[in-house]
GROMACS .gro file of C-alpha atoms in nm:
model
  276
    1UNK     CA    1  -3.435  -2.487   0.878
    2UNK     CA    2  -3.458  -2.800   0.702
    3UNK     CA    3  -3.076  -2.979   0.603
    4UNK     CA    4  -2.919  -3.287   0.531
    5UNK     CA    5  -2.606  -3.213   0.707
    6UNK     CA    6  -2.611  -3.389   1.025
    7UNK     CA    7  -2.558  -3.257   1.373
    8UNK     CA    8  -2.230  -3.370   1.476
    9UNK     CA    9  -2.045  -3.312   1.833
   10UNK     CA   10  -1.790  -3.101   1.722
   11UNK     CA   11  -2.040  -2.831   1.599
   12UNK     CA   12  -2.030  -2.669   1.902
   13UNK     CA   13  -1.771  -2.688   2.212
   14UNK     CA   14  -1.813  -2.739   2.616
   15UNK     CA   15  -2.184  -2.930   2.577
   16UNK     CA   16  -2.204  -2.932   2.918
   17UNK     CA   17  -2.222  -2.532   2.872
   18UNK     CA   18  -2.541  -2.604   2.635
   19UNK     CA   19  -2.894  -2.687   2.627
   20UNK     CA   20  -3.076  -2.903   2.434
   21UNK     CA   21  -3.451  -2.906   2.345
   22UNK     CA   22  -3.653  -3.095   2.083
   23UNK     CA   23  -4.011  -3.109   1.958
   24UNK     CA   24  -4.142  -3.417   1.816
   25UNK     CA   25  -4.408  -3.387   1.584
   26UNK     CA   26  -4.565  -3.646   1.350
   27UNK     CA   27  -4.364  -3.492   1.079
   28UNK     CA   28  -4.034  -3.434   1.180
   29UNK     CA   29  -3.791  -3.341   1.477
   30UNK     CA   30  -3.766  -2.953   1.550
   31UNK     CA   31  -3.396  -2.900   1.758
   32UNK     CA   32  -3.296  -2.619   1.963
   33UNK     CA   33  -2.986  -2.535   2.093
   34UNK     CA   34  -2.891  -2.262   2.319
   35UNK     CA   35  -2.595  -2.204   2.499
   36UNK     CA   36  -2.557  -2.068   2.880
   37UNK     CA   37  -2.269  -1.840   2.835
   38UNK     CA   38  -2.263  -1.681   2.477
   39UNK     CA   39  -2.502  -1.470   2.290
   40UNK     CA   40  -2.624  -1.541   1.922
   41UNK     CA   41  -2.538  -1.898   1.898
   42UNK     CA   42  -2.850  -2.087   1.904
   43UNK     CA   43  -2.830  -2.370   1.637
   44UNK     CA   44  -3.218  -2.453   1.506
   45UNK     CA   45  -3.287  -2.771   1.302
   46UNK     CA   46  -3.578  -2.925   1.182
   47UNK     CA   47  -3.525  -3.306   1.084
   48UNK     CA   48  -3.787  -3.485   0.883
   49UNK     CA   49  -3.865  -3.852   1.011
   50UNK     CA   50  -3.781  -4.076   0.747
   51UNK     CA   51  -4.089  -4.127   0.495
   52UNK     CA   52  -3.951  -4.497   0.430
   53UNK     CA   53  -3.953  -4.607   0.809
   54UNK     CA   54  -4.341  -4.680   0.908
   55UNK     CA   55  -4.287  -4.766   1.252
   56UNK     CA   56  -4.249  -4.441   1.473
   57UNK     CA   57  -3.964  -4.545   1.703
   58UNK     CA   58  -3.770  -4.671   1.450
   59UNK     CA   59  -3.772  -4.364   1.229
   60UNK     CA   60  -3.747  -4.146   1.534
   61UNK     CA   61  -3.398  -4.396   1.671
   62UNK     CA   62  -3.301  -4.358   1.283
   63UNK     CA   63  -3.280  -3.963   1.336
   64UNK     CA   64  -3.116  -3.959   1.660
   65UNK     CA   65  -2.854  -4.220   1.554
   66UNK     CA   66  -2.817  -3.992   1.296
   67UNK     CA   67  -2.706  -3.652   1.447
   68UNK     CA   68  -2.516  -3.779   1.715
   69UNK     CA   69  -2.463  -3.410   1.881
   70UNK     CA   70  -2.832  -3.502   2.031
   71UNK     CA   71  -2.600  -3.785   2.257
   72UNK     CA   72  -2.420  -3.570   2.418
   73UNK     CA   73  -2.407  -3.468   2.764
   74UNK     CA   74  -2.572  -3.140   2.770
   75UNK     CA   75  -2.644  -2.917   3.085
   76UNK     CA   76  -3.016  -2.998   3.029
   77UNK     CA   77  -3.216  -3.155   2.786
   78UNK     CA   78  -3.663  -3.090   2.738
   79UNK     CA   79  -3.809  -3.295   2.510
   80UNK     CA   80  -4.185  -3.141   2.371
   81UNK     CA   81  -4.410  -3.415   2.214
   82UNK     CA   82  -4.695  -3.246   1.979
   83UNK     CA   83  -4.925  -3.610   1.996
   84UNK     CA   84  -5.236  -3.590   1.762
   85UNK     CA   85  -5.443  -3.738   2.110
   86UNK     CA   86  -5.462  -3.539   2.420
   87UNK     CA   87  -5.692  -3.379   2.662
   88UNK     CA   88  -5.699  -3.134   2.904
   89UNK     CA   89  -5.877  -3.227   3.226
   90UNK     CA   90  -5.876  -3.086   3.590
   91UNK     CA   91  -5.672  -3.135   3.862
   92UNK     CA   92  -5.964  -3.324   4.036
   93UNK     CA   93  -6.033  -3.598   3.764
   94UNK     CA   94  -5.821  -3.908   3.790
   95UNK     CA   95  -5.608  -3.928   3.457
   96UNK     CA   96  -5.632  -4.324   3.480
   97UNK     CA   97  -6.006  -4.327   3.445
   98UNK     CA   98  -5.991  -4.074   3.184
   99UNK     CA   99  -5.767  -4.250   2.900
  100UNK     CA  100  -5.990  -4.539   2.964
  101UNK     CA  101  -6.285  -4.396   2.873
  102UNK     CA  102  -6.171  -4.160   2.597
  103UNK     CA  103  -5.921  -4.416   2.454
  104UNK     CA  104  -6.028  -4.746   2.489
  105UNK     CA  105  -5.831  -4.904   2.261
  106UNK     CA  106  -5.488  -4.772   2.378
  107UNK     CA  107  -5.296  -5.086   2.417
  108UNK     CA  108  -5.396  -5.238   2.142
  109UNK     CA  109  -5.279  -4.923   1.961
  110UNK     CA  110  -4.941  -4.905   2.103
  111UNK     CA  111  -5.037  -4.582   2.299
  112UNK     CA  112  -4.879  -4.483   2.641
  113UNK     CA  113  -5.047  -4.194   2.882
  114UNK     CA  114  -4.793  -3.880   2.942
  115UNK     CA  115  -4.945  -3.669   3.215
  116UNK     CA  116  -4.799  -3.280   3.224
  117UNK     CA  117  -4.947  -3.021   3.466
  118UNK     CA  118  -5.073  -2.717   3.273
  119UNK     CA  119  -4.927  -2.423   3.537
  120UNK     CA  120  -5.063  -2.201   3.679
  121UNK     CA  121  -5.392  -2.384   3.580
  122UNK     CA  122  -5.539  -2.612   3.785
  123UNK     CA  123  -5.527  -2.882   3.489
  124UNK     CA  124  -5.301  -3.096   3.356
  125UNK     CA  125  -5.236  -3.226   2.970
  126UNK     CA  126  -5.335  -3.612   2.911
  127UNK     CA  127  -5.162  -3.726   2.677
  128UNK     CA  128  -5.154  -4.061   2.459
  129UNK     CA  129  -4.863  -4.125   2.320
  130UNK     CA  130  -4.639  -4.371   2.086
  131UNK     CA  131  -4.495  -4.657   2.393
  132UNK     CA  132  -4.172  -4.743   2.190
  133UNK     CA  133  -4.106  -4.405   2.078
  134UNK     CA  134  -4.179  -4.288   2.445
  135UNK     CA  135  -3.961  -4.566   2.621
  136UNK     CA  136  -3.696  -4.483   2.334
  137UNK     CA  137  -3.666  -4.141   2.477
  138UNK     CA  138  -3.665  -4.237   2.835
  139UNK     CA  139  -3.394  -4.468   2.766
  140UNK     CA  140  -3.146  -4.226   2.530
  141UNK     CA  141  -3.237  -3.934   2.725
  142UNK     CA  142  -3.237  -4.062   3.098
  143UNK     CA  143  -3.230  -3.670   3.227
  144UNK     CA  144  -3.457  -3.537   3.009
  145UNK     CA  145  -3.783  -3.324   3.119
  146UNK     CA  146  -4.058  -3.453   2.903
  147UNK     CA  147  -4.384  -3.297   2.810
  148UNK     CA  148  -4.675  -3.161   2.556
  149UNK     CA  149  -4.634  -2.861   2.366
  150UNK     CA  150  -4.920  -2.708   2.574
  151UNK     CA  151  -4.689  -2.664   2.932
  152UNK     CA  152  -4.461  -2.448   2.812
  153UNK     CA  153  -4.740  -2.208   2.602
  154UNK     CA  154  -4.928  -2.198   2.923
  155UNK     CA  155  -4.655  -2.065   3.154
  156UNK     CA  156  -4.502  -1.840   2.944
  157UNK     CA  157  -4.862  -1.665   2.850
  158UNK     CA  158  -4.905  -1.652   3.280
  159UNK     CA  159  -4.605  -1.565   3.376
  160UNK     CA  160  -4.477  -1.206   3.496
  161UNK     CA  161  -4.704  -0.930   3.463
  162UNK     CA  162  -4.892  -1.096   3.198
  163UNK     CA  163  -5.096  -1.276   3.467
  164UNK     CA  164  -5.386  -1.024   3.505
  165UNK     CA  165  -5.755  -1.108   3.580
  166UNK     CA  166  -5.878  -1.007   3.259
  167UNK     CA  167  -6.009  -1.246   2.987
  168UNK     CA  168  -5.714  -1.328   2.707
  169UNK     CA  169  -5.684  -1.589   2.426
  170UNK     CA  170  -5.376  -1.692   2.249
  171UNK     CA  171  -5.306  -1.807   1.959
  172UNK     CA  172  -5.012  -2.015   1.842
  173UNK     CA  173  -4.957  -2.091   1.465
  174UNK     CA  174  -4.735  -2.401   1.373
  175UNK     CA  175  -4.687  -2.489   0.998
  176UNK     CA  176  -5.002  -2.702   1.046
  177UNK     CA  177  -5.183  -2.665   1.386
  178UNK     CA  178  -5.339  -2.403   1.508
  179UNK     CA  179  -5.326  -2.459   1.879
  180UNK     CA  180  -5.603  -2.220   2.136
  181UNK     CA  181  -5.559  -2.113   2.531
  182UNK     CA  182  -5.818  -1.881   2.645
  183UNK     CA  183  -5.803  -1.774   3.028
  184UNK     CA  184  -5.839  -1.499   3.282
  185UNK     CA  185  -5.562  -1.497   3.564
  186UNK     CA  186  -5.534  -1.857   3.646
  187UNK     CA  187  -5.880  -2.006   3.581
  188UNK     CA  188  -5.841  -2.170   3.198
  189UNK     CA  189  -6.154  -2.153   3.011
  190UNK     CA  190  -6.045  -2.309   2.674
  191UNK     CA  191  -5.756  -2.525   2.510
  192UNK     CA  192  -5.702  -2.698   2.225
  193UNK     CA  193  -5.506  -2.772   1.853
  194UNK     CA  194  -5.646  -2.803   1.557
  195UNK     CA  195  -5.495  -2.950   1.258
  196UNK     CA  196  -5.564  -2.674   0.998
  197UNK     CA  197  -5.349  -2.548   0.757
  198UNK     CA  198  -5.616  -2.286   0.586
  199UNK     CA  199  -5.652  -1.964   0.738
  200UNK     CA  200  -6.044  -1.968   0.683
  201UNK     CA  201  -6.078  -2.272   0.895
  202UNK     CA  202  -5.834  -2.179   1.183
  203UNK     CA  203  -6.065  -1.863   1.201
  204UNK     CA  204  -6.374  -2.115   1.222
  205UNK     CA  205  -6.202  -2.294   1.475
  206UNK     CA  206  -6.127  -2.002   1.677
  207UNK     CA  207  -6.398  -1.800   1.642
  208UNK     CA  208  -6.599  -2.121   1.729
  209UNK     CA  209  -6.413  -2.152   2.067
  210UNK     CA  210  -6.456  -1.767   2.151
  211UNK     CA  211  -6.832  -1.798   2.155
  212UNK     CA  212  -6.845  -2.066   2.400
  213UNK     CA  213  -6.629  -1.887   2.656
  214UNK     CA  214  -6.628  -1.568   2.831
  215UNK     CA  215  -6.417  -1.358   2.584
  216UNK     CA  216  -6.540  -1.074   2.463
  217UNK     CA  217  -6.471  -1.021   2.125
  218UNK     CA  218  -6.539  -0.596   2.103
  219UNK     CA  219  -6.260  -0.594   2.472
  220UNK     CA  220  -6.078  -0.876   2.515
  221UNK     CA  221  -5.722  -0.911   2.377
  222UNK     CA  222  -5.624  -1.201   2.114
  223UNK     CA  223  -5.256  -1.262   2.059
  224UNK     CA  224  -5.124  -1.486   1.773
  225UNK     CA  225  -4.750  -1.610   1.740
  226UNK     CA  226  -4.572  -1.788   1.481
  227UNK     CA  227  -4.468  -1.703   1.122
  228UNK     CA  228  -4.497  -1.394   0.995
  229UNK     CA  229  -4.687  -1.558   0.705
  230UNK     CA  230  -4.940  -1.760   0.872
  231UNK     CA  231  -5.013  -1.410   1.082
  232UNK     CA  232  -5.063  -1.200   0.795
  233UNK     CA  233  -5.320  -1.444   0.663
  234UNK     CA  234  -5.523  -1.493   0.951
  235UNK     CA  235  -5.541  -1.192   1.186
  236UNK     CA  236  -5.727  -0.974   0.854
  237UNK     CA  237  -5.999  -1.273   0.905
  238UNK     CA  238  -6.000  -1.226   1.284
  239UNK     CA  239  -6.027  -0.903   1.300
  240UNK     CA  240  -6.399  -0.879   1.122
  241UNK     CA  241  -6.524  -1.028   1.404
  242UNK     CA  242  -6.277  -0.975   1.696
  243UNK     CA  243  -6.155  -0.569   1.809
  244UNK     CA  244  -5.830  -0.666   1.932
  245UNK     CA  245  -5.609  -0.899   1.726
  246UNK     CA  246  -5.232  -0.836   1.742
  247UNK     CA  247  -4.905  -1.019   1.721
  248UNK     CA  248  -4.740  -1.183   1.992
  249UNK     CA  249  -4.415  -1.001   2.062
  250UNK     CA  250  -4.108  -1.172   2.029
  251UNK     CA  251  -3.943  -1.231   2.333
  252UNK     CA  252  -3.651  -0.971   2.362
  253UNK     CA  253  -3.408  -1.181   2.535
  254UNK     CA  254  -3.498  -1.524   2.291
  255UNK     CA  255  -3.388  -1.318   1.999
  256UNK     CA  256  -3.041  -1.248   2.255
  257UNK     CA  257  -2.993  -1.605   2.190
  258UNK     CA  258  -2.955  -1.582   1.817
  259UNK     CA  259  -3.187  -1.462   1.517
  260UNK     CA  260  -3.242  -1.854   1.449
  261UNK     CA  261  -3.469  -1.845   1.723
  262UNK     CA  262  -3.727  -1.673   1.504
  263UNK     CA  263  -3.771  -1.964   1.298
  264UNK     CA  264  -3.831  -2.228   1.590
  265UNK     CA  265  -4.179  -2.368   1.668
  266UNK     CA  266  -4.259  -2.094   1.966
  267UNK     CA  267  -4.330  -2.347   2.232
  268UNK     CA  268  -3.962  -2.384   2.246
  269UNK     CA  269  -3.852  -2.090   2.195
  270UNK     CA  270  -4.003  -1.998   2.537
  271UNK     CA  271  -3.842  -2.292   2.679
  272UNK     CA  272  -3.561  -2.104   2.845
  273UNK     CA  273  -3.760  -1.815   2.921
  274UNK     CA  274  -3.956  -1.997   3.155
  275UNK     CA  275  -3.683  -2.215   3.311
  276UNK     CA  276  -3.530  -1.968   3.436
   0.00000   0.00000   0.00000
């Protein structure tokens, strides 16, 4: 939920008994918080970046400075960057080489490589990123585990007994991205976002991406998460050319956490899930 009322340290008691994650997005801040000891407490924010401070790293230190609950010392703290420029490449390509070539002008733009291993794929997420707002958060959040919004959709899709052999594809709707994992088992055949908004292009987009992998659209499985909204309008389009097209469950034991976890991006909603 969107507010102006700022987070503040006495919102909640014992930090130390809490977790914190945030998303940052070109748009805004997304804020989790989930607590290690008590049911139905998770506190979900999303904080726009000021529209009046140009510079990223200033509007970004202008929101932080701003909710001062995000200071405190918390039992752990993930940070998920959404950048607009990223790649996935494999293990056996040498990430240095790579933002050379595909961004050339990255200094001169102020942009910093992130590298995040994409478990249990044998890839990792290169990622090209804002330096000041990057070295902000290394600096305010010395702790914190940092990385793309991709890591934590890829292990929660693999983990448990969803890690078959069989082809799958995922979906993952954001309030405008449409972000793409198709795999079987642990070899990753597709991944991507796309910055849509319409449901006629996200099916483009997706549809587009089927045909150049090995899902089969008449037996393979496609699974879309996020709002309820944004499902309702796509998965009609999908499913004129696609046999199987549900909705993602909602993770039982997220929803433990508090019904405020239904209206977090889903890449860190999993968050917990997965670390533990």
């Amino acid at each position: 939920m969107d507010t102006d009322q700022p987070l503040t340290p006495d919102l909640i008691d014992r930090h130390t008994f809490w977790c914190l994650a945030m998303e940052l997005t070109p748009s805004a801040v997304e804020v989790m918080l989930t607590s290690t000891v008590e049911d139905n407490s998770l506190i979900y924010r999303r904080i726009p970046l000021p529209a009046d401070i140009p510079a990223p790293h200033r509007a970004l230190e202008e929101v932080i400075y701003r909710n001062p609950l995000l200071l405190s010392d918390f039992r752990s703290t993930h940070i998920i960057l959404r950048p607009r420029h990223w790649a996935a490449i494999p293990d056996t390509v040498d990430p240095a080489d790579t933002s050379a070539i595909l961004w050339p002008d990255a200094a001169a733009d102020n942009l910093s490589p992130l590298i995040c291993p994409l478990k249990p794929f044998s890839a990792a997420a290169l990622a090209m990123t804002d330096r000041s707002s990057l070295g902000l958060l290394r600096r305010t959040f010395s702790d914190a585990a940092i990385s793309v919004h991709m890591q934590p959709l890829c292990s929660f899709i693999t983990s448990g007994t969803r890690n078959s052999g069989v082809t799958k594809a995922f979906v993952n709707l954001g309030p405008e991205s449409v972000d793409l994992i198709i795999y079987s088992g642990q070899r990753l055949q597709y991944i991507n976002t796309f910055e849509v908004t319409d449901p006629s292009d996200a099916a483009y987009y997706i549809l587009a991406a089927v045909e150049a992998t090995s899902f089969d659209r008449m037996n393979h499985q496609m699974l879309i998460s996020g709002p309820p909204s944004r499902r309702e309008a796509l998965m009609p389009l999908l499913r004129k050319y696609i046999n199987y097209v549900m909705p993602q469950i909602f993770p039982a034991a997220a929803l433990r956490s508090g019904r405020e976890a239904m209206d977090a991006p889903f890449e860190l909603t999993v968050l917990p899930l997965i670390r533990n």
